[in-house]
XYZ file of C-alpha atoms in Angstrom:
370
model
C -19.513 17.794 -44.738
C -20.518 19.446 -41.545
C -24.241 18.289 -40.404
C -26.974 21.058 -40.773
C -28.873 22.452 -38.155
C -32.747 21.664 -38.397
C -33.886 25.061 -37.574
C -32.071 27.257 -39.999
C -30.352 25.440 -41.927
C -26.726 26.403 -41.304
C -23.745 24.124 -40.680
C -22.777 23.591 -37.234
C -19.185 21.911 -36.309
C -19.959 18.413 -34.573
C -20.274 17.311 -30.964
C -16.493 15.928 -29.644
C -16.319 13.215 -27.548
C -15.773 13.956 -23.403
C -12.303 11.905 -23.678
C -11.534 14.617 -26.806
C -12.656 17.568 -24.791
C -10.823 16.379 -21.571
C -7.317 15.375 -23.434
C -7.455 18.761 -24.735
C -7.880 20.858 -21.630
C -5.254 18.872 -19.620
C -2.509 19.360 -22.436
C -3.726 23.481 -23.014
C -2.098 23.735 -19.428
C -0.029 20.681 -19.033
C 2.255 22.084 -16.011
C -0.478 23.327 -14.097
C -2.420 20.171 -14.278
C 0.840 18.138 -13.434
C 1.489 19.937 -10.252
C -2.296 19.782 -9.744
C -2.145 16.273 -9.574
C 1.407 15.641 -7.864
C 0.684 17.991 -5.207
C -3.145 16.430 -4.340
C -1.929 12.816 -4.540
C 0.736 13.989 -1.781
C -1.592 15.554 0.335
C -3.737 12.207 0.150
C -0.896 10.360 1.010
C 0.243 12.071 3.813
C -1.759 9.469 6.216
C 0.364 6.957 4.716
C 3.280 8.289 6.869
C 1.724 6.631 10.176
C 1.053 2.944 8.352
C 0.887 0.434 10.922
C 0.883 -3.492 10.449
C -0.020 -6.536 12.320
C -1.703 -9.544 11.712
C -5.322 -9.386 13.027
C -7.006 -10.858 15.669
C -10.166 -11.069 17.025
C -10.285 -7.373 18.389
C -11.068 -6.766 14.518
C -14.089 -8.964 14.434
C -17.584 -7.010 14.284
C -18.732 -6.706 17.661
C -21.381 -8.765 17.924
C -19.162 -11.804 17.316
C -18.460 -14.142 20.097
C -14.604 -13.717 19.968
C -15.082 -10.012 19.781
C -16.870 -9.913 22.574
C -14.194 -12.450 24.575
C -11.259 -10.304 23.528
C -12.605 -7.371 24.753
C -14.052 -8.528 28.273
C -10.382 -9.850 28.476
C -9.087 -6.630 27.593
C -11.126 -4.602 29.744
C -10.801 -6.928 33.304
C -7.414 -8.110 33.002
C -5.366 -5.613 30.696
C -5.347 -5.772 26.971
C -1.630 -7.553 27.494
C -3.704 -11.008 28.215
C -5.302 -11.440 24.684
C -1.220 -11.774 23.566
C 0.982 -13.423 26.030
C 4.702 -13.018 25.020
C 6.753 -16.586 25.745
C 10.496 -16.609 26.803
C 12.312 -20.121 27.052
C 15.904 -21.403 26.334
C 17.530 -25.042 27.690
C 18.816 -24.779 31.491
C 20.119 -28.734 31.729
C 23.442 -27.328 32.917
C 21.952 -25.173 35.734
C 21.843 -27.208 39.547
C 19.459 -24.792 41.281
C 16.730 -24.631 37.706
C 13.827 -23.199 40.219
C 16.044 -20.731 41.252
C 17.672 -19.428 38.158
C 13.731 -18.884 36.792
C 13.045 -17.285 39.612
C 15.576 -15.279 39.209
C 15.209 -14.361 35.219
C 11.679 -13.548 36.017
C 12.927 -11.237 38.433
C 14.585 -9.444 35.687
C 12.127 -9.214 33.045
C 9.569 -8.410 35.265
C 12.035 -4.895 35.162
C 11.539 -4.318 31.997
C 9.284 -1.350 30.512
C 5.894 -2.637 28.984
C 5.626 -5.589 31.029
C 2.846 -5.589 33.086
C 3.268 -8.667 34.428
C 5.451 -12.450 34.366
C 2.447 -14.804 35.061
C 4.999 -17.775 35.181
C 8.387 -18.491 35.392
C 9.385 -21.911 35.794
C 11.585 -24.910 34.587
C 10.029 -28.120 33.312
C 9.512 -31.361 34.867
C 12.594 -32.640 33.603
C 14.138 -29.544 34.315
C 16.320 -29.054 31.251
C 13.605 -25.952 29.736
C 12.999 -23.208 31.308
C 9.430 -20.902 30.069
C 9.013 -17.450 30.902
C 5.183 -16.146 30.626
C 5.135 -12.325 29.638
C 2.168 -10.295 29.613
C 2.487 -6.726 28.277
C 1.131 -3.537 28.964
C -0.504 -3.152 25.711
C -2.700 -5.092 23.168
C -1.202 -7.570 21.007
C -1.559 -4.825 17.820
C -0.014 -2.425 19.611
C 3.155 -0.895 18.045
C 4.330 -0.481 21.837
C 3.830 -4.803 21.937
C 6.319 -4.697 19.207
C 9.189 -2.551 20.802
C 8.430 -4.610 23.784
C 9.418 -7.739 21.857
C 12.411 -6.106 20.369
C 14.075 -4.900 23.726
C 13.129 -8.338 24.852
C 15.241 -9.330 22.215
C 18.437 -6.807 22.877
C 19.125 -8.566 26.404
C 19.515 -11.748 24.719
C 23.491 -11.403 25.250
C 23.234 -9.911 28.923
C 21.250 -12.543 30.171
C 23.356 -15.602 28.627
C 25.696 -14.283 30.289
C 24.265 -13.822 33.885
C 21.591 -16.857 33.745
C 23.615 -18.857 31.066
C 20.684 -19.775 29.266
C 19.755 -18.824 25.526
C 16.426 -17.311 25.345
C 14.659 -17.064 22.410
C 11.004 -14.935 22.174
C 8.016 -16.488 20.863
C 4.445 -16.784 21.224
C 1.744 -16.505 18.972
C 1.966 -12.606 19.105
C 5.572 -12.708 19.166
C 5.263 -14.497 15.468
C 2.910 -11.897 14.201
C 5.548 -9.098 15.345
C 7.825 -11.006 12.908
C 5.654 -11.504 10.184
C 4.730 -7.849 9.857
C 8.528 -7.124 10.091
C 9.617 -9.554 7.170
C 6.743 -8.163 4.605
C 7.661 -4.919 5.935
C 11.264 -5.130 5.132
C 10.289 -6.925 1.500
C 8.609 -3.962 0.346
C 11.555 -1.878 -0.919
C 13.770 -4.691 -2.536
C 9.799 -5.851 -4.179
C 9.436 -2.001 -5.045
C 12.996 -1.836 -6.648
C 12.659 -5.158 -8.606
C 9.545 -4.589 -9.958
C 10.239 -0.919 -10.819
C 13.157 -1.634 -12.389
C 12.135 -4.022 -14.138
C 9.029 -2.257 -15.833
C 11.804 0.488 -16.446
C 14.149 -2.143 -18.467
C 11.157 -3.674 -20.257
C 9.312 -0.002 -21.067
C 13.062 1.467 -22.724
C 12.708 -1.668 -24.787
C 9.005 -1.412 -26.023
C 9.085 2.444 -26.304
C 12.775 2.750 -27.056
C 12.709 6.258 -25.010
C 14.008 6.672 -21.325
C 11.101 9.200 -20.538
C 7.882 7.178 -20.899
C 8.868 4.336 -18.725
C 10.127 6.818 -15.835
C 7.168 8.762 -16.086
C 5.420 4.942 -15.858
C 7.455 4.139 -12.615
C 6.879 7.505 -10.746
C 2.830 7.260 -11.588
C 3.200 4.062 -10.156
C 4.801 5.526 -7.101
C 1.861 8.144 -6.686
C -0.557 5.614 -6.952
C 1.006 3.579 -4.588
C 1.282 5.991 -1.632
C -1.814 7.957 -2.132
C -3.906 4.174 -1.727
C -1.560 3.589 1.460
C -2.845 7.156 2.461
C -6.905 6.585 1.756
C -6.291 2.807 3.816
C -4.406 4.885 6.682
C -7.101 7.784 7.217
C -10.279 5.411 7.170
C -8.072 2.221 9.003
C -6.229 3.689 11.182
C -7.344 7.409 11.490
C -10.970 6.510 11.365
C -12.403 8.745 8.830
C -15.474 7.102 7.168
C -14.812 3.964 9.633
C -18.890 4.088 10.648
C -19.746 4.577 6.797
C -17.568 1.218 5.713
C -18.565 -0.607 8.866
C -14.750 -0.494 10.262
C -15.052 -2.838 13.265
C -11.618 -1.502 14.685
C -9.575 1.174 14.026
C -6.382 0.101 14.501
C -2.886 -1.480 12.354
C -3.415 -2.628 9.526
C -3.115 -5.936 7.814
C 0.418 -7.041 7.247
C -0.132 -8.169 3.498
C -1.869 -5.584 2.335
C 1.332 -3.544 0.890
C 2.739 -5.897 -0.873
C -0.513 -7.508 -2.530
C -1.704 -4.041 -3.267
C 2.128 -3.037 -5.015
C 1.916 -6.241 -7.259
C -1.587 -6.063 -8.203
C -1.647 -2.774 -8.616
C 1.411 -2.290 -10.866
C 0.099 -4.949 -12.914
C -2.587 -2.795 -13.703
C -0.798 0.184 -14.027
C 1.362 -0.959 -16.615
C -1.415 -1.955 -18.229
C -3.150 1.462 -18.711
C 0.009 2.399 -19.260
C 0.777 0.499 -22.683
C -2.631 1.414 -23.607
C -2.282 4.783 -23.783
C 0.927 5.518 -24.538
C 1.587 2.957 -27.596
C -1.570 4.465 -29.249
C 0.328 8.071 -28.905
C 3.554 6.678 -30.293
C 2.002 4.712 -32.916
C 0.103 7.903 -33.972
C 3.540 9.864 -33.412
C 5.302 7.418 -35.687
C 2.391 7.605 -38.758
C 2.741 11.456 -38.853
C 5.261 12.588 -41.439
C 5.582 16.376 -39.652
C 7.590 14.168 -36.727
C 10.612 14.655 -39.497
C 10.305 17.876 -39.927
C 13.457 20.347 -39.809
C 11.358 22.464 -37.839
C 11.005 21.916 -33.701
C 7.732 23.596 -33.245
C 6.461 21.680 -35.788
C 7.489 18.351 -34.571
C 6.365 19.387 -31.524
C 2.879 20.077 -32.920
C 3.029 16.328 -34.125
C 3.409 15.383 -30.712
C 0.952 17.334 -29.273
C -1.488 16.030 -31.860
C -0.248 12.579 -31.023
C -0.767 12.624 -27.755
C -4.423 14.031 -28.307
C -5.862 11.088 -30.765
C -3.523 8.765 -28.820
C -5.681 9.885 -25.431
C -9.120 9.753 -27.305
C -8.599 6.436 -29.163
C -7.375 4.548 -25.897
C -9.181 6.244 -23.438
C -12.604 4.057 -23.459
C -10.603 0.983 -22.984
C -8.898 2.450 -20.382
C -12.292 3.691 -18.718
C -13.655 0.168 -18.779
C -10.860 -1.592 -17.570
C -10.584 0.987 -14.335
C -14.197 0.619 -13.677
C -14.706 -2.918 -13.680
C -11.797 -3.248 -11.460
C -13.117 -0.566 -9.136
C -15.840 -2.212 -8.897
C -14.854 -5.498 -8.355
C -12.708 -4.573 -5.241
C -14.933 -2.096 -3.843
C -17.895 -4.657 -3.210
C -15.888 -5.780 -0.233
C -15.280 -2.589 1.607
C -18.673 -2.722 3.055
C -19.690 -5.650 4.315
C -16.358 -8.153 3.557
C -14.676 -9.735 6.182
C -12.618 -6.910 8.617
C -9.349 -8.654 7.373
C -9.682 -8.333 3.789
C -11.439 -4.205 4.022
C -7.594 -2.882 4.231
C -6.624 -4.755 0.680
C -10.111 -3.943 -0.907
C -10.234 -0.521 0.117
C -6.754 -0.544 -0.979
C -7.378 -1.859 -4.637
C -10.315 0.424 -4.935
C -8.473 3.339 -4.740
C -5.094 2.599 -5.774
C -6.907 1.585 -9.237
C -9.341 4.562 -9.542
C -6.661 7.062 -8.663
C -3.843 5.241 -11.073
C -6.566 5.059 -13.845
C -8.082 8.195 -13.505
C -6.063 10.747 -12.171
C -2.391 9.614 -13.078
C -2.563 6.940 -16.620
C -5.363 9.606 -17.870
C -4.480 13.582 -16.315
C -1.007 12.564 -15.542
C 0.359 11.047 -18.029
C -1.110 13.220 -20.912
C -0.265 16.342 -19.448
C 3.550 14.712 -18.879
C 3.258 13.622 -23.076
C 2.434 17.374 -23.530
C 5.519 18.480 -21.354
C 7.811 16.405 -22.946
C 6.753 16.757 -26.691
C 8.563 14.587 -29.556
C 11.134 12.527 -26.561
């Protein structure tokens, strides 16, 4: 029975729920809310595109620590290239003349473009090592330090065979360079395991080839659209003053790959929620036999509707206590850790809310009974 109305007495239909109301206006125009969505998570990706990474140091600190403060008088008197030394050495025991063949390789790297100056180049006291002190042009985060190290790197052959020695590059920057470079070069065999293996495991659960590629490329959106919001505060400096950024500058060298696992975690997760409610609904209505194609589409539609509404709360608390659990750090955690908060933050409120629960419905809508 419908309830009456106190005033006159006449039945009035009953209040839907917001999760009812909003399932139903994303799947009236499912294509336009897809590229809607698509097209804005680009956009907010876009920053993504000039990702830096390094380790930090203590030019991230807040300024009115002591190191801060160091790092930067450094920086300002002597050149930024003295807060991260680069160190070249390799074994000379088979030179006769060792003060004169450093002398001579410091000759030749002082040549080289971003070094601003050798500070030392000299064997040891038993004269079978020979150390080269390096300091660059530009800070130890600097993406110019890096190439520096690299072409360093590329005359390795050359000058075995004019000095005869085999230099290897080091230094505490020199390690960071590589650090940032091995996580870097992890993410796309991580991304491809992962993916394909929520692909595999999805087929299996859902027995369809649709939901868990629709799964995989939300994942994807979610992914680059947080790398975007951690670029444009980071690294472009919007909203730096607002989050207390100390620095803008490269960002954290971790922070891709912790944010891809945790976050697909999660995304899987809202996922499974919503869509096993729409296929167990799907299954339980007997119009999904039907001879007729609009009317098994109808089923679907339907489906995905009470599929949307009787998940979607769960979903809603889940994304919010997660939200909020990462984004108590953004303000006042320590500068290392902002990046991967920041990161969380928004890679789980734009996965939960615009992709698992506008995304994903409208995509159920597209594709109907598959």
């Amino acid at each position: 029975a419908l309830p009456i109305s106190k005033k006159d007495g006449s039945a009035r239909a009953p209040r839907r729920a917001f999760s009812e109301r909003w399932v139903g206006g994303v799947t009236r125009h499912p294509v336009l809310v897809s590229i809607a969505v698509v097209l804005g998570l680009g956009v907010v990706a876009v920053p993504a595109l000039s990702l830096d990474l390094a380790l930090p140091n203590a030019g991230v600190l807040p300024k009115d620590s002591e190191a801060r403060q160091s790092y930067d008088i450094v920086g300002e008197e002597f050149g930024p290239g003295f807060n991260g030394p680069l160190i070249l050495t390799g074994t000379i025991v088979t030179s006769t003349d060792p003060v004169g063949l450093m002398d001579d390789l410091g000759d030749a790297v002082a040549k080289i473009d971003g070094v601003k100056d050798v500070a030392l180049s000299t064997p040891n006291e038993t004269a079978d090592t020979g150390i080269v002190q390096i300091i660059p042009e530009t800070a130890p985060d600097d993406p110019a330090t890096a190439d520096l190290v690299r072409e360093l790197r590329s005359h390795h052959d050359e000058w075995l065979d004019e000095f005869g020695i085999d230099l290897k590059v080091t230094g505490f920057t020199a390690v960071g360079i590589d650090i940032s470079d091995q996580l870097g070069g992890a993410l796309l065999p991580f991304g491809i395991f992962v993916i394909g293996l929520s692909l595999v495991l999805l087929t299996v659960v859902f027995r369809s080839l649709w939901v868990p590629v629709t799964a995989a490329l939300g994942y994807l959106l979610s992914i680059v659209a947080a790398f975007g919001v951690v670029a444009a505060v980071f690294e472009w400096g919007w909203f730096a003053d607002l989050l207390h950024v100390a620095k803008v500058g490269p960002i954290i060298s971790f922070m891709p790959i912790v944010l891809m696992g945790v976050l697909f975690g999660l995304a899987m997760d809202y996922q499974v929620f919503l869509v096993s409610r729409m296929r167990e609904d799907f299954v339980h209505d007997p119009d999904r036999k039907s001879s007729d194609r609009a009317t098994r589409r109808a089923a679907a539609l339907r489906a995905v509707r009470s599929g949307f509404t009787g998940s979607a709360k769960v979903v809603t608390a889940a994304g919010l206590i997660m939200f909020a659990v990462f984004v108590a750090f953004v303000p006042e955690g320590d500068s290392s850790l902002k990046p991967i908060a920041l990161g969380l933050a928004a890679g789980i409120a734009i996965d939960a809310f615009l992709v698992r629960m506008t995304l994903v419905p409208a995509l159920m809508a597209i594709l109907g009974e598959r």
